[in-house]
Amino acid sequence: MRDLLLVLFLFVAIFYSFKRPFIGIAAWAWIALIAPANWAFGFSNDFRLNLTIVVVTVLSYLFMHKNKKLAFNGLSFWILLFAFWTLLSSLNAVNSPYAVDYWYQFIKVLLFYLFITLIVTKKLHLDTLIWAIVLAISSYAAMEAVKVVLSGGSHMVRGRSGALLDRNDFAVAVNMCLPLILYLIFATKHHYLKLGLWGLFFGNIIAIVGTGSRGGFIGLSILAIAIWWKSKRKLLWLILTLLILPSAYQFTPEEWRERQNTIQTASTEDASFIGRLWAWKISVMLARDNPMLGGGFGSVSQPIVWYSYAPYTPDFGPIKTPLPPPNMRPKAAHNIYFQVLGDHGYVGLFIYLMMFTSIFWINRRNGKLAIKHNQPWCKNLSDAIALSMVGYCVTGNNVSLAYFDLLYVMGGIVAVISIYKLYLPQSKLAPPSANSAFNVKSMSKA
């Protein structure tokens, strides 16, 4: 049955993608984030869903898109420079064949960013892409939330497949989707659809708690504070939070409470966190010895790197750690910043951080111009992107997701608004909603 549904989806997506390339972009995002091919075990495995949609979308753009021009801005410059620098580091990597193969996979993500900036040119296109993101990640998270509730909190939420299989990685993705759900809530006028999205929103919060991820919980807390800060009825929501949280805490399983209570003592008592400290120290030592190019993709988890630097970790840096066991399996960086530092050196990390800076700066500018030109939908989306990026930057301290597709999709959305000046009224956009997704006064009317 799953195979039939996937093949049916493929044919429908191909049909509409040929006519409207932006639908192909949305399908591309959905497939990349949820990896639906892993759901089936029959004949549909012979279909390369992602490759098929990519080829159809590119052909549709070449033959059906009328105004073809290469869209380029400051963010695109840093992303292209990062692509070039990661290629250099891959060619000079500790394990060059592995790193080059990884680079080929990563360049597909950057190719997606490029085609977002070429094809997505209207509000309708943006909304379709955001719906695809939410349906890919948040719908699965909501299903897992139901299992958490029915099991009394004992069900452990994990990602379905692909890059988000790890529960910490999945918690990052769900955190990033929460602001996008808020944007969609106030972008739609349909009452029942709003209610469904609110259910999806709170279901995603339950799913984050259900992962048991400390980083996910910290990210959720930071996100809640940021949303509260942007609201107008701060006192009301503070009172509601103080009333709801203690009750909700009583229904969480004992294992979850114990895990969150180790946040303050993780550096001395948690074996998992100590393992990450080893990986971070090795990343810094590797970058110290290779400051320009680092060790290439995945270098820290390469046995030759891990076992070469492991004996020097106990006294390296401000935090002392025990000596790693000699037969210990190498760990991934588990931190996007240390991951890039070890993989591509200090220069690579600088370019990566400049990408972040560019996303935040352009997004902030988009929001200001949206207010100036009375385009509240664009301001709502700008706020949503900012909060999603904050969630990523915070929870990224706990995961190896430096090359996560959704980060570059967010960058693509920011670039599209700036390049095509979608904050201007004369862009002939759909009538914007008067509500603000981060205006609590408006939330009461939803």
Coordinates of N, CA and C in Angstrom, one line a residue, residues 185-381:
I185 N -0.4 29.6 10.6 CA -1.7 29.8 11.3 C -2.3 31.2 11.0
F186 N -1.5 32.2 10.9 CA -2.0 33.5 10.6 C -1.9 33.9 9.1
A187 N -1.5 33.0 8.3 CA -1.5 33.2 6.9 C -2.8 32.6 6.3
T188 N -3.5 31.8 7.0 CA -4.7 31.1 6.5 C -6.0 31.8 7.2
K189 N -7.0 31.8 6.4 CA -8.3 32.4 6.9 C -9.3 31.3 7.3
H190 N -9.0 30.0 7.0 CA -9.9 28.9 7.3 C -9.8 28.5 8.7
H191 N -11.0 28.6 9.4 CA -11.1 28.4 10.8 C -10.6 27.0 11.2
Y192 N -11.1 26.0 10.5 CA -10.7 24.6 10.9 C -9.3 24.3 10.6
L193 N -8.8 24.9 9.6 CA -7.3 24.7 9.3 C -6.5 25.4 10.3
K194 N -6.9 26.5 10.8 CA -6.2 27.2 11.9 C -6.2 26.2 13.2
L195 N -7.3 25.6 13.5 CA -7.4 24.8 14.6 C -6.5 23.6 14.5
G196 N -6.4 23.0 13.2 CA -5.5 21.9 13.0 C -4.1 22.3 13.1
L197 N -3.7 23.5 12.7 CA -2.4 24.0 12.8 C -2.0 24.2 14.3
W198 N -3.0 24.7 15.1 CA -2.7 24.9 16.5 C -2.4 23.5 17.1
G199 N -3.2 22.5 16.7 CA -3.0 21.2 17.3 C -1.6 20.6 16.9
L200 N -1.2 20.9 15.6 CA 0.1 20.6 15.1 C 1.2 21.2 15.9
F201 N 1.0 22.5 16.3 CA 1.9 23.3 17.0 C 2.2 22.7 18.4
F202 N 1.1 22.4 19.1 CA 1.3 21.9 20.5 C 1.7 20.4 20.4
G203 N 1.3 19.7 19.4 CA 1.8 18.3 19.2 C 3.3 18.3 19.0
N204 N 3.8 19.3 18.3 CA 5.3 19.4 18.1 C 6.0 19.7 19.3
I205 N 5.4 20.5 20.2 CA 6.1 20.7 21.5 C 6.2 19.4 22.3
I206 N 5.1 18.7 22.3 CA 5.1 17.4 23.0 C 6.1 16.5 22.4
A207 N 6.3 16.5 21.1 CA 7.2 15.6 20.4 C 8.7 16.0 20.8
I208 N 9.0 17.3 21.0 CA 10.3 17.7 21.4 C 10.6 17.2 22.8
V209 N 9.6 17.3 23.7 CA 9.8 16.8 25.0 C 10.0 15.2 25.0
G210 N 9.2 14.6 24.1 CA 9.3 13.1 23.9 C 10.6 12.6 23.4
T211 N 11.4 13.5 22.8 CA 12.7 13.0 22.3 C 13.7 12.8 23.5
G212 N 13.4 13.5 24.6 CA 14.3 13.4 25.7 C 15.6 14.1 25.5
S213 N 15.7 14.9 24.4 CA 16.9 15.6 24.1 C 17.1 16.8 24.9
R214 N 18.2 16.9 25.6 CA 18.4 18.1 26.5 C 18.6 19.3 25.6
G215 N 19.3 19.2 24.5 CA 19.5 20.3 23.6 C 18.2 20.8 23.0
G216 N 17.3 19.8 22.7 CA 16.0 20.2 22.1 C 15.2 20.9 23.2
F217 N 15.3 20.5 24.4 CA 14.5 21.1 25.5 C 15.0 22.5 25.7
I218 N 16.4 22.7 25.7 CA 16.9 24.0 25.9 C 16.5 24.9 24.7
G219 N 16.6 24.4 23.5 CA 16.2 25.2 22.4 C 14.7 25.6 22.4
L220 N 13.9 24.6 22.9 CA 12.4 24.9 23.0 C 12.2 26.0 24.1
S221 N 13.0 26.0 25.1 CA 12.9 27.1 26.2 C 13.3 28.4 25.6
I222 N 14.4 28.5 24.9 CA 14.9 29.7 24.3 C 13.8 30.2 23.3
L223 N 13.3 29.3 22.5 CA 12.3 29.7 21.5 C 11.0 30.3 22.2
A224 N 10.6 29.6 23.3 CA 9.4 30.1 24.0 C 9.7 31.5 24.5
I225 N 10.9 31.8 25.1 CA 11.2 33.1 25.6 C 11.2 34.1 24.4
A226 N 11.7 33.7 23.3 CA 11.8 34.7 22.1 C 10.4 35.0 21.6
I227 N 9.5 34.0 21.5 CA 8.1 34.2 21.1 C 7.4 35.1 22.1
W228 N 7.6 34.8 23.4 CA 7.0 35.6 24.5 C 7.5 37.1 24.4
W229 N 8.7 37.3 24.1 CA 9.3 38.6 24.0 C 8.7 39.4 22.9
K230 N 8.3 38.7 21.8 CA 7.7 39.4 20.7 C 6.2 39.7 20.9
S231 N 5.6 39.0 21.8 CA 4.2 39.2 22.1 C 3.9 40.5 22.8
K232 N 2.6 40.9 22.7 CA 2.2 42.1 23.4 C 1.6 41.9 24.8
R233 N 0.9 40.7 24.9 CA 0.3 40.4 26.2 C 1.2 39.5 27.0
K234 N 2.4 40.0 27.4 CA 3.4 39.3 28.0 C 2.9 38.7 29.4
L235 N 2.3 39.6 30.2 CA 1.8 39.2 31.5 C 0.8 38.0 31.5
L236 N -0.1 38.1 30.5 CA -1.1 37.0 30.4 C -0.5 35.7 30.1
W237 N 0.4 35.7 29.1 CA 1.1 34.4 28.7 C 2.1 33.9 29.8
L238 N 2.6 34.8 30.5 CA 3.5 34.4 31.6 C 2.7 33.7 32.7
I239 N 1.5 34.2 33.0 CA 0.7 33.6 34.0 C 0.2 32.2 33.6
L240 N -0.2 32.2 32.3 CA -0.7 30.9 31.8 C 0.4 29.8 31.8
T241 N 1.6 30.3 31.4 CA 2.8 29.4 31.4 C 3.1 28.9 32.8
L242 N 3.0 29.8 33.8 CA 3.3 29.4 35.2 C 2.3 28.4 35.7
L243 N 1.0 28.5 35.2 CA 0.0 27.6 35.6 C 0.0 26.3 34.9
I244 N 0.4 26.3 33.7 CA 0.4 25.0 32.9 C 1.6 24.2 33.1
L245 N 2.8 24.8 33.1 CA 4.0 24.0 33.2 C 4.2 23.1 34.4
P246 N 3.9 23.5 35.6 CA 4.0 22.6 36.7 C 3.1 21.4 36.6
S247 N 1.9 21.6 36.0 CA 1.0 20.4 35.9 C 1.5 19.5 34.8
A248 N 2.0 20.1 33.7 CA 2.5 19.3 32.6 C 3.7 18.5 33.0
Y249 N 4.5 19.1 33.9 CA 5.7 18.4 34.4 C 5.4 17.1 35.1
Q250 N 4.3 17.1 35.8 CA 3.9 15.9 36.6 C 3.6 14.7 35.7
F251 N 3.3 15.0 34.5 CA 3.0 13.9 33.6 C 4.2 13.4 32.7
T252 N 5.3 14.0 32.9 CA 6.5 13.6 32.2 C 7.1 12.3 32.9
P253 N 7.6 11.4 32.2 CA 8.2 10.2 32.8 C 9.4 10.5 33.7
E254 N 9.7 9.7 34.6 CA 10.8 9.9 35.5 C 12.2 9.9 34.8
E255 N 12.3 9.1 33.7 CA 13.5 9.1 32.9 C 13.8 10.4 32.3
W256 N 12.7 11.1 31.8 CA 12.9 12.4 31.2 C 13.3 13.4 32.2
R257 N 12.7 13.4 33.4 CA 13.1 14.4 34.4 C 14.6 14.2 34.8
E258 N 15.0 12.9 35.0 CA 16.4 12.7 35.4 C 17.3 13.2 34.3
R259 N 17.0 13.0 33.0 CA 17.9 13.4 31.9 C 18.0 15.0 31.9
Q260 N 16.9 15.7 32.1 CA 16.9 17.1 32.1 C 17.6 17.7 33.3
N261 N 17.5 17.0 34.4 CA 18.2 17.4 35.7 C 19.7 17.3 35.6
T262 N 20.2 16.5 34.6 CA 21.7 16.4 34.4 C 22.3 17.5 33.6
I263 N 21.5 18.5 33.2 CA 22.1 19.5 32.3 C 23.2 20.2 33.0
Q264 N 23.0 20.6 34.3 CA 24.0 21.4 35.0 C 25.3 20.5 35.3
T265 N 25.1 19.2 35.5 CA 26.2 18.4 35.9 C 26.8 17.5 34.8
A266 N 26.3 17.8 33.5 CA 26.7 17.0 32.4 C 28.2 16.9 32.2
S267 N 28.9 18.0 32.4 CA 30.3 18.0 32.1 C 31.1 17.1 33.0
T268 N 30.6 16.7 34.2 CA 31.4 15.9 35.1 C 30.8 14.5 35.3
E269 N 29.5 14.4 35.0 CA 28.8 13.1 35.4 C 28.2 12.4 34.2
D270 N 28.0 13.0 33.1 CA 27.3 12.4 32.0 C 28.3 11.9 31.0
A271 N 28.3 10.5 30.8 CA 29.3 9.9 29.9 C 29.1 10.4 28.4
S272 N 27.8 10.6 28.1 CA 27.5 11.1 26.7 C 28.1 12.5 26.5
F273 N 28.0 13.4 27.4 CA 28.5 14.7 27.3 C 30.0 14.7 27.3
I274 N 30.6 13.9 28.1 CA 32.1 13.8 28.2 C 32.6 13.3 26.8
G275 N 31.9 12.4 26.2 CA 32.3 11.9 24.9 C 32.3 13.1 23.9
R276 N 31.3 14.0 24.0 CA 31.2 15.1 23.1 C 32.4 16.1 23.4
L277 N 32.8 16.3 24.7 CA 33.9 17.1 25.0 C 35.2 16.6 24.3
W278 N 35.3 15.3 24.3 CA 36.5 14.7 23.6 C 36.4 15.1 22.1
A279 N 35.3 14.9 21.5 CA 35.1 15.2 20.1 C 35.4 16.7 19.8
W280 N 34.9 17.6 20.7 CA 35.2 19.0 20.5 C 36.7 19.4 20.7
K281 N 37.3 18.8 21.6 CA 38.7 19.0 21.8 C 39.5 18.5 20.6
I282 N 39.2 17.4 20.1 CA 39.9 16.8 18.9 C 39.6 17.7 17.7
S283 N 38.4 18.3 17.6 CA 38.1 19.2 16.5 C 39.0 20.4 16.6
V284 N 39.2 21.0 17.8 CA 40.0 22.2 17.9 C 41.5 21.8 17.7
M285 N 42.0 20.7 18.2 CA 43.4 20.3 17.9 C 43.6 20.1 16.4
L286 N 42.6 19.5 15.8 CA 42.8 19.2 14.3 C 42.8 20.5 13.6
A287 N 42.0 21.5 13.9 CA 42.0 22.8 13.3 C 43.3 23.6 13.6
R288 N 43.8 23.4 14.8 CA 45.1 24.0 15.2 C 46.2 23.6 14.3
D289 N 46.2 22.3 13.9 CA 47.3 21.7 13.1 C 47.0 22.0 11.6
N290 N 45.7 22.2 11.3 CA 45.3 22.5 9.9 C 44.4 23.7 9.8
P291 N 44.9 24.9 10.2 CA 44.0 26.0 10.4 C 43.3 26.5 9.1
M292 N 43.8 26.3 7.9 CA 43.2 26.8 6.7 C 42.1 25.9 6.2
L293 N 42.3 24.6 6.1 CA 41.4 23.7 5.5 C 40.8 22.6 6.4
G294 N 41.3 22.5 7.6 CA 40.8 21.4 8.5 C 41.1 20.0 8.0
G295 N 40.3 19.1 8.4 CA 40.6 17.7 8.0 C 39.7 17.1 7.0
G296 N 38.7 17.9 6.5 CA 37.7 17.4 5.5 C 36.5 16.9 6.2
F297 N 35.4 16.7 5.4 CA 34.1 16.2 5.9 C 34.3 15.0 6.8
G298 N 33.7 15.1 8.0 CA 33.7 13.9 8.9 C 35.0 13.5 9.4
S299 N 36.0 14.4 9.5 CA 37.4 14.0 9.8 C 37.5 13.6 11.3
V300 N 36.7 14.3 12.2 CA 36.9 13.9 13.6 C 36.5 12.5 13.9
S301 N 35.6 12.0 13.2 CA 35.1 10.6 13.4 C 36.0 9.6 12.6
Q302 N 37.0 10.0 11.9 CA 37.9 9.1 11.2 C 38.8 8.5 12.3
P303 N 39.0 7.2 12.3 CA 39.8 6.5 13.3 C 41.2 7.1 13.4
I304 N 41.9 7.4 12.3 CA 43.2 7.8 12.3 C 43.3 9.2 13.0
V305 N 42.3 10.0 12.9 CA 42.3 11.3 13.6 C 42.0 11.1 15.0
W306 N 41.0 10.4 15.3 CA 40.5 10.2 16.7 C 41.6 9.6 17.6
Y307 N 42.2 8.5 17.1 CA 43.2 7.8 17.9 C 44.5 8.5 18.0
S308 N 44.8 9.4 17.0 CA 46.0 10.2 17.1 C 45.9 11.3 18.1
Y309 N 44.7 12.0 18.3 CA 44.6 13.1 19.2 C 44.0 12.7 20.5
A310 N 43.4 11.6 20.7 CA 42.7 11.2 21.9 C 43.6 11.2 23.1
P311 N 44.9 10.7 23.0 CA 45.7 10.8 24.2 C 46.0 12.2 24.8
Y312 N 45.8 13.2 24.0 CA 46.1 14.6 24.4 C 44.9 15.3 24.9
T313 N 43.8 14.7 24.9 CA 42.5 15.4 25.3 C 42.4 15.7 26.8
P314 N 42.9 14.9 27.7 CA 42.6 15.2 29.1 C 42.9 16.6 29.6
D315 N 44.1 17.1 29.3 CA 44.5 18.4 29.8 C 44.4 19.5 28.7
F316 N 43.8 19.2 27.6 CA 43.6 20.2 26.6 C 42.4 21.0 26.8
G317 N 42.5 22.4 26.8 CA 41.4 23.2 27.0 C 41.1 23.5 28.4
P318 N 40.1 24.3 28.7 CA 39.8 24.8 30.1 C 39.1 23.7 30.9
I319 N 38.5 22.7 30.3 CA 37.8 21.6 31.0 C 38.5 20.3 31.0
K320 N 38.9 19.8 32.1 CA 39.7 18.6 32.2 C 38.7 17.4 32.0
T321 N 39.1 16.4 31.2 CA 38.3 15.2 31.0 C 39.2 14.0 31.2
P322 N 38.6 12.8 31.5 CA 39.3 11.6 31.6 C 39.9 11.2 30.2
L323 N 40.8 10.3 30.3 CA 41.4 9.7 29.0 C 40.4 8.8 28.3
P324 N 40.1 9.1 27.0 CA 39.2 8.2 26.3 C 39.7 6.7 26.3
P325 N 38.8 5.8 26.4 CA 39.2 4.4 26.4 C 39.8 4.0 25.1
P326 N 40.9 3.2 25.1 CA 41.6 3.0 23.8 C 40.8 2.3 22.8
N327 N 39.8 1.5 23.2 CA 39.0 0.8 22.2 C 37.7 1.5 21.9
M328 N 37.6 2.8 22.3 CA 36.4 3.5 22.1 C 36.1 3.8 20.6
R329 N 34.9 3.7 20.2 CA 34.5 4.1 18.8 C 34.6 5.6 18.6
P330 N 35.2 6.1 17.6 CA 35.2 7.6 17.4 C 33.8 8.2 17.3
K331 N 33.7 9.4 17.8 CA 32.4 10.1 17.9 C 32.4 11.2 16.8
A332 N 31.2 11.6 16.4 CA 31.0 12.7 15.6 C 31.1 14.0 16.4
A333 N 31.2 15.1 15.8 CA 31.5 16.4 16.5 C 30.4 16.8 17.5
H334 N 29.1 16.5 17.1 CA 28.0 16.8 17.9 C 27.9 18.3 18.3
N335 N 28.3 19.1 17.4 CA 28.2 20.6 17.5 C 28.5 21.2 16.2
I336 N 27.6 22.0 15.6 CA 27.7 22.5 14.3 C 29.0 23.3 14.1
Y337 N 29.3 24.1 15.2 CA 30.5 25.0 15.1 C 31.8 24.2 15.1
F338 N 31.9 23.3 16.1 CA 33.1 22.5 16.1 C 33.2 21.5 14.9
Q339 N 32.0 21.1 14.4 CA 32.0 20.3 13.2 C 32.6 21.0 12.0
V340 N 32.2 22.2 11.8 CA 32.8 23.0 10.7 C 34.2 23.3 10.9
L341 N 34.6 23.6 12.2 CA 36.0 23.9 12.5 C 36.9 22.8 12.2
G342 N 36.5 21.6 12.7 CA 37.3 20.4 12.4 C 37.3 20.0 10.9
D343 N 36.2 20.2 10.3 CA 36.1 19.7 8.9 C 36.8 20.7 7.9
H344 N 36.7 22.0 8.2 CA 37.2 23.0 7.2 C 38.1 24.1 7.7
G345 N 38.5 23.9 9.0 CA 39.5 24.9 9.5 C 38.8 26.2 9.9
Y346 N 39.7 27.1 10.4 CA 39.2 28.4 10.9 C 38.6 29.2 9.7
V347 N 39.2 29.1 8.5 CA 38.7 29.9 7.4 C 37.3 29.4 7.1
G348 N 37.1 28.1 7.0 CA 35.8 27.5 6.8 C 34.7 27.9 7.8
L349 N 35.1 27.9 9.1 CA 34.2 28.3 10.1 C 33.9 29.8 10.0
F350 N 34.8 30.6 9.6 CA 34.5 32.1 9.3 C 33.5 32.2 8.2
I351 N 33.7 31.5 7.1 CA 32.7 31.6 6.0 C 31.3 31.1 6.5
Y352 N 31.3 30.1 7.2 CA 30.1 29.5 7.8 C 29.3 30.5 8.6
L353 N 30.1 31.2 9.5 CA 29.5 32.2 10.4 C 29.0 33.4 9.6
M354 N 29.7 33.7 8.6 CA 29.3 34.9 7.7 C 28.0 34.5 7.0
M355 N 27.8 33.3 6.7 CA 26.5 32.8 6.1 C 25.4 33.1 7.1
F356 N 25.6 32.8 8.4 CA 24.7 33.0 9.4 C 24.4 34.5 9.5
T357 N 25.5 35.3 9.6 CA 25.4 36.7 9.7 C 24.6 37.3 8.6
S358 N 24.8 36.9 7.4 CA 24.1 37.4 6.2 C 22.7 37.0 6.3
I359 N 22.3 35.8 6.7 CA 20.9 35.4 6.8 C 20.2 36.3 7.8
F360 N 20.8 36.5 9.0 CA 20.1 37.3 10.0 C 20.0 38.8 9.5
W361 N 21.1 39.3 8.9 CA 21.1 40.7 8.5 C 20.1 41.0 7.4
I362 N 20.1 40.1 6.4 CA 19.1 40.3 5.2 C 17.7 40.1 5.7
N363 N 17.5 39.1 6.6 CA 16.2 38.8 7.1 C 15.6 40.0 7.9
R364 N 16.5 40.6 8.7 CA 16.1 41.8 9.5 C 15.7 42.9 8.6
R365 N 16.5 43.1 7.6 CA 16.2 44.2 6.6 C 14.9 43.9 5.9
N366 N 14.6 42.7 5.5 CA 13.4 42.3 4.9 C 12.2 42.7 5.8
G367 N 12.3 42.4 7.1 CA 11.3 42.7 8.1 C 11.0 44.2 8.2
K368 N 12.1 45.0 8.2 CA 11.9 46.4 8.4 C 11.3 47.0 7.1
L369 N 11.7 46.5 5.9 CA 11.1 47.0 4.7 C 9.6 46.6 4.6
A370 N 9.3 45.4 5.1 CA 7.9 44.9 5.1 C 7.0 45.8 5.9
I371 N 7.5 46.3 7.1 CA 6.8 47.2 7.9 C 6.6 48.6 7.2
K372 N 7.7 49.0 6.6 CA 7.7 50.3 5.9 C 6.6 50.3 4.7
H373 N 6.5 49.2 4.0 CA 5.6 49.1 2.9 C 4.3 48.4 3.2
N374 N 4.0 48.3 4.5 CA 2.7 47.7 5.0 C 2.4 46.3 4.4
Q375 N 3.4 45.5 4.6 CA 3.2 44.1 4.1 C 3.4 43.1 5.4
P376 N 2.3 43.1 6.2 CA 2.5 42.3 7.4 C 2.8 40.8 7.3
W377 N 2.3 40.2 6.2 CA 2.6 38.8 5.9 C 4.2 38.6 5.8
C378 N 4.8 39.5 5.2 CA 6.3 39.4 5.0 C 7.0 39.6 6.4
K379 N 6.5 40.6 7.2 CA 7.0 40.8 8.5 C 6.8 39.5 9.4
N380 N 5.7 38.9 9.2 CA 5.4 37.6 10.0 C 6.4 36.6 9.6
L381 N 6.6 36.4 8.3 CA 7.6 35.4 7.8 C 9.0 35.7 8.2

